[in-house]
Short mmCIF file of C-alpha atoms in Angstrom, two decimals:
data_model
loop_
_atom_site.label_atom_id
_atom_site.label_comp_id
_atom_site.label_asym_id
_atom_site.label_seq_id
_atom_site.Cartn_x
_atom_site.Cartn_y
_atom_site.Cartn_z
CA MET A 1 45.44 98.88 196.07
CA ASN A 2 42.13 98.52 196.27
CA PHE A 3 39.81 97.23 199.08
CA TRP A 4 39.56 93.58 197.95
CA ASP A 5 43.43 93.84 198.32
CA THR A 6 43.43 95.43 201.46
CA ILE A 7 41.11 93.07 203.06
CA THR A 8 42.57 90.02 201.64
CA GLY A 9 46.61 90.95 201.18
CA ASN A 10 46.17 89.52 197.81
CA ASP A 11 48.41 92.35 196.69
CA LEU A 12 50.95 91.16 199.28
CA THR A 13 51.22 87.57 198.02
CA ARG A 14 51.56 88.89 194.41
CA GLU A 15 54.57 91.22 195.58
CA TRP A 16 56.35 88.61 197.53
CA LYS A 17 55.79 86.39 194.52
CA ALA A 18 57.83 88.49 192.51
CA ILE A 19 60.23 89.54 195.26
CA GLU A 20 60.85 85.78 195.75
CA ALA A 21 61.48 85.50 191.69
CA ARG A 22 64.23 88.24 192.14
CA ALA A 23 65.75 86.42 195.01
CA ALA A 24 65.93 82.70 193.38
CA LEU A 25 68.05 84.37 190.61
CA LEU A 26 70.97 85.31 193.17
CA PRO A 27 74.13 83.46 193.77
CA ALA A 28 73.64 80.55 196.15
CA ASP A 29 75.54 82.16 199.02
CA TYR A 30 73.28 85.41 198.68
CA ARG A 31 70.46 82.90 198.52
CA ALA A 32 71.25 81.53 202.04
CA ALA A 33 71.46 85.08 203.50
CA TRP A 34 68.38 86.25 202.23
CA GLU A 35 66.51 83.60 203.87
CA GLN A 36 68.20 84.53 206.88
CA ILE A 37 67.63 88.32 206.45
CA LYS A 38 63.84 87.41 206.08
CA GLY A 39 63.75 85.76 209.28
CA HIS A 40 65.55 88.44 211.04
CA LEU A 41 63.21 91.07 209.45
CA PHE A 42 60.12 89.04 210.01
CA ILE A 43 60.12 90.42 214.03
CA TYR A 44 59.66 93.87 212.85
CA GLY A 45 56.96 93.21 210.67
CA ASP A 46 53.18 94.22 211.72
CA PHE A 47 50.18 92.24 211.88
CA THR A 48 50.03 92.14 207.72
CA GLY A 49 53.67 92.51 207.02
CA ARG A 50 53.03 95.02 204.70
CA ASN A 51 55.14 97.76 206.55
CA LEU A 52 58.10 95.53 205.56
CA MET A 53 57.69 95.13 202.06
CA PRO A 54 59.67 98.70 201.24
CA ILE A 55 62.23 97.13 203.75
CA VAL A 56 62.56 93.94 201.97
CA ASP A 57 62.53 95.60 198.56
CA SER A 58 65.64 97.67 199.30
CA ALA A 59 67.44 94.83 201.11
CA LEU A 60 66.84 92.83 198.13
CA GLY A 61 68.15 95.50 195.73
CA LEU A 62 71.67 95.66 197.74
CA LEU A 63 71.82 91.89 197.21
CA GLU A 64 71.40 92.11 193.74
CA GLU A 65 73.54 94.95 193.16
CA THR A 66 76.61 93.72 195.04
CA ALA A 67 76.04 90.33 193.88
CA ALA A 68 76.27 91.92 190.17
CA ASP A 69 79.67 93.44 190.87
CA GLY A 70 80.57 89.62 192.40
CA GLN A 71 81.18 90.52 195.93
CA SER A 72 81.07 87.63 198.60
CA ILE A 73 78.04 87.96 200.46
CA HIS A 74 80.53 88.38 203.28
CA ASP A 75 82.17 91.50 201.82
CA VAL A 76 78.55 93.15 201.90
CA LEU A 77 76.72 91.97 204.87
CA GLY A 78 80.00 91.03 207.39
CA ASP A 79 79.29 88.98 210.33
CA ASP A 80 76.55 91.00 211.89
CA LEU A 81 72.99 90.01 210.20
CA ALA A 82 71.23 90.66 212.96
CA GLY A 83 72.13 94.16 212.99
CA PHE A 84 72.21 95.23 209.74
CA CYS A 85 68.24 94.06 209.89
CA ALA A 86 67.44 96.12 212.74
CA ALA A 87 69.35 98.99 211.10
CA LEU A 88 67.61 98.29 208.16
CA ALA A 89 63.97 98.37 209.80
CA GLY A 90 65.26 101.35 212.24
CA GLY A 91 62.37 103.80 212.89
CA GLU A 92 59.93 101.76 210.75
CA GLY A 93 57.10 99.88 211.44
CA ALA A 94 57.08 101.48 215.26
CA ARG A 95 54.40 99.12 216.51
CA THR A 96 55.85 95.61 215.96
CA PHE A 97 54.99 92.12 217.34
CA ARG A 98 58.03 92.90 220.19
CA ASP A 99 56.82 95.98 220.87
CA ARG A 100 53.23 94.71 221.81
CA TRP A 101 54.51 91.57 223.70
CA ARG A 102 56.76 93.94 225.76
CA GLU A 103 53.53 96.18 226.41
CA GLN A 104 51.69 93.00 227.09
CA LEU A 105 54.22 91.56 229.63
CA ASN A 106 54.61 95.18 231.15
CA ARG A 107 50.57 95.01 231.75
CA ASN A 108 50.65 91.50 233.23
CA VAL A 109 53.47 92.40 235.39
CA ALA A 110 51.57 95.60 236.89
CA ARG A 111 48.21 93.75 237.09
CA LYS A 112 50.17 91.17 239.51
CA LEU A 113 51.90 93.45 241.28
CA ARG A 114 48.61 95.25 242.19
CA ARG A 115 46.98 92.35 243.15
CA LEU A 116 50.06 91.76 245.91
CA GLY A 117 49.11 95.03 247.07
CA GLY A 118 52.47 96.53 245.93
CA MET B 1 92.55 98.29 214.14
CA ASP B 2 90.06 95.86 215.81
CA ASP B 3 86.48 97.01 217.48
CA LEU B 4 86.69 100.65 216.13
CA THR B 5 83.18 99.85 215.03
CA GLU B 6 81.67 101.03 218.40
CA MET B 7 83.54 104.27 218.32
CA LEU B 8 82.49 105.26 214.91
CA LYS B 9 78.80 104.20 215.01
CA GLY B 10 78.13 107.89 215.47
CA THR B 11 80.61 109.39 213.24
CA LEU B 12 80.32 107.00 210.43
CA GLU B 13 76.93 108.89 209.10
CA GLY B 14 79.15 112.04 209.27
CA CYS B 15 82.00 110.23 207.19
CA VAL B 16 79.23 109.33 204.53
CA LEU B 17 78.10 112.42 204.46
CA GLN B 18 81.48 113.99 203.68
CA ILE B 19 82.12 111.34 201.01
CA ILE B 20 79.29 112.22 199.35
CA GLY B 21 79.56 115.89 199.57
CA ALA B 22 82.87 115.68 197.41
CA GLU B 23 81.14 113.94 194.29
CA GLU B 24 78.18 112.49 193.65
CA THR B 25 78.54 108.69 194.13
CA TYR B 26 77.20 105.30 194.94
CA GLY B 27 77.38 102.45 197.83
CA TYR B 28 80.20 100.46 196.53
CA ALA B 29 82.50 103.46 195.90
CA ILE B 30 82.04 104.50 199.45
CA THR B 31 82.55 101.27 201.19
CA ARG B 32 85.79 100.94 198.90
CA ARG B 33 86.71 104.87 200.21
CA LEU B 34 86.12 104.00 204.01
CA ASN B 35 88.02 100.77 203.64
CA ASP B 36 90.94 102.53 202.10
CA LEU B 37 91.17 104.94 204.89
CA GLY B 38 91.57 102.21 206.97
CA PHE B 39 87.94 101.49 208.40
CA ALA B 40 88.35 97.77 207.69
CA ASP B 41 85.55 96.49 209.17
CA VAL B 42 82.86 98.60 207.61
CA VAL B 43 81.16 96.52 204.74
CA GLU B 44 79.14 97.51 202.32
CA GLY B 45 75.50 96.50 204.23
CA THR B 46 76.92 99.10 206.93
CA VAL B 47 76.95 102.23 204.34
CA TYR B 48 74.23 101.12 202.83
CA THR B 49 71.67 101.38 205.92
CA ILE B 50 73.33 104.60 206.82
CA LEU B 51 72.14 105.80 202.98
CA LEU B 52 68.81 104.36 203.67
CA ARG B 53 68.99 106.50 206.46
CA LEU B 54 70.38 109.64 204.89
CA GLU B 55 67.84 109.15 202.27
CA LYS B 56 64.52 109.07 205.14
CA LYS B 57 66.10 112.16 206.66
CA GLY B 58 65.41 113.76 203.14
CA LEU B 59 69.79 114.94 203.15
CA VAL B 60 70.38 113.02 199.75
CA GLN B 61 69.21 113.28 196.73
CA VAL B 62 69.12 109.75 194.80
CA THR B 63 69.39 109.06 190.97
CA LYS B 64 69.14 105.58 189.57
CA ARG B 65 71.49 104.97 186.81
CA PRO B 66 72.02 101.95 184.51
CA SER B 67 75.04 99.85 185.17
CA GLU B 68 77.03 97.79 182.96
CA LEU B 69 76.11 94.57 184.67
CA GLY B 70 73.11 93.94 186.47
CA PRO B 71 70.63 96.23 187.93
CA PRO B 72 70.77 99.80 187.86
CA ARG B 73 73.00 101.55 190.45
CA LYS B 74 71.67 104.20 193.11
CA PHE B 75 73.69 107.31 193.33
CA TYR B 76 73.83 110.04 196.05
CA ALA B 77 74.58 113.42 196.26
CA LEU B 78 73.83 115.80 198.96
CA ASN B 79 71.15 118.31 198.70
CA ASP B 80 70.94 121.84 200.79
CA GLU B 81 69.61 120.26 203.89
CA GLY B 82 72.64 117.57 203.86
CA ARG B 83 75.14 120.05 203.44
CA ARG B 84 73.71 121.77 206.28
CA GLN B 85 73.95 118.55 208.15
CA LEU B 86 77.66 117.82 207.38
CA ALA B 87 78.64 121.70 208.44
CA ALA B 88 76.78 120.54 211.70
CA PHE B 89 78.53 117.38 211.86
CA TRP B 90 82.25 118.86 211.64
CA ALA B 91 80.90 121.44 214.09
CA LYS B 92 80.34 119.05 216.61
CA TRP B 93 82.92 116.84 215.54
CA GLU B 94 85.58 120.27 216.29
CA TYR B 95 83.73 120.30 219.80
CA ILE B 96 84.23 116.63 220.91
CA THR B 97 87.93 116.60 219.36
CA THR B 98 89.23 119.83 220.97
CA ARG B 99 87.70 118.63 224.45
CA ILE B 100 88.81 115.23 224.49
CA ASP B 101 92.39 116.42 223.22
CA ARG B 102 92.41 118.38 226.35
CA LEU B 103 91.40 116.06 228.57
CA LYS B 104 94.41 113.70 227.04
CA GLU B 105 96.81 116.43 227.37
CA GLY B 106 96.11 116.73 230.97
CA GLY B 107 94.87 120.02 231.22
CA ARG B 108 91.01 121.73 232.11
#
């Protein structure tokens, strides 16, 4: 990855294009699940989403393999898509949006408490 | 049996290690094996996230092999560290079950 790509995220755009092109080949119910998976995974992303790329790639890999087997998407992922995505992203990308929001909240609460003389 | 998933959570990783330890295998086959054992709620997504975790912990050796149809499959085999973890799992399992059995039988 060269400096220009790092700054602009050009390489990410390219990678996303390649990934979406792969996803477009999936059966319809798989594509629907894919859209949801992206939504669930987004909250685990860092600022650029770079940390998500390997996760997204492996999730898509699973969908490709299982679709080729002719399994239904329900047989593959069950009912708990959010849980699946959390498990996928687990441990990866320690500093996510959510952590930052939580920190911010804690800081604000602490500041308000101090002001109250607590 | 319903709602086994919660109870299974901590042990499923050990089960998957055991299955891989018996022979090199892939996600779909592992899921079917667990289903055949009676764990009907276990779906491939569950197994897949466990496999990723095992891979990240460096307990398995992963080989990509072409399949007849579609993209190549990932095959998993235990490495030395994986075999150590598997032995540790059975030791812990033994510890828990003997104590819970004792509790059930009313002993101390």
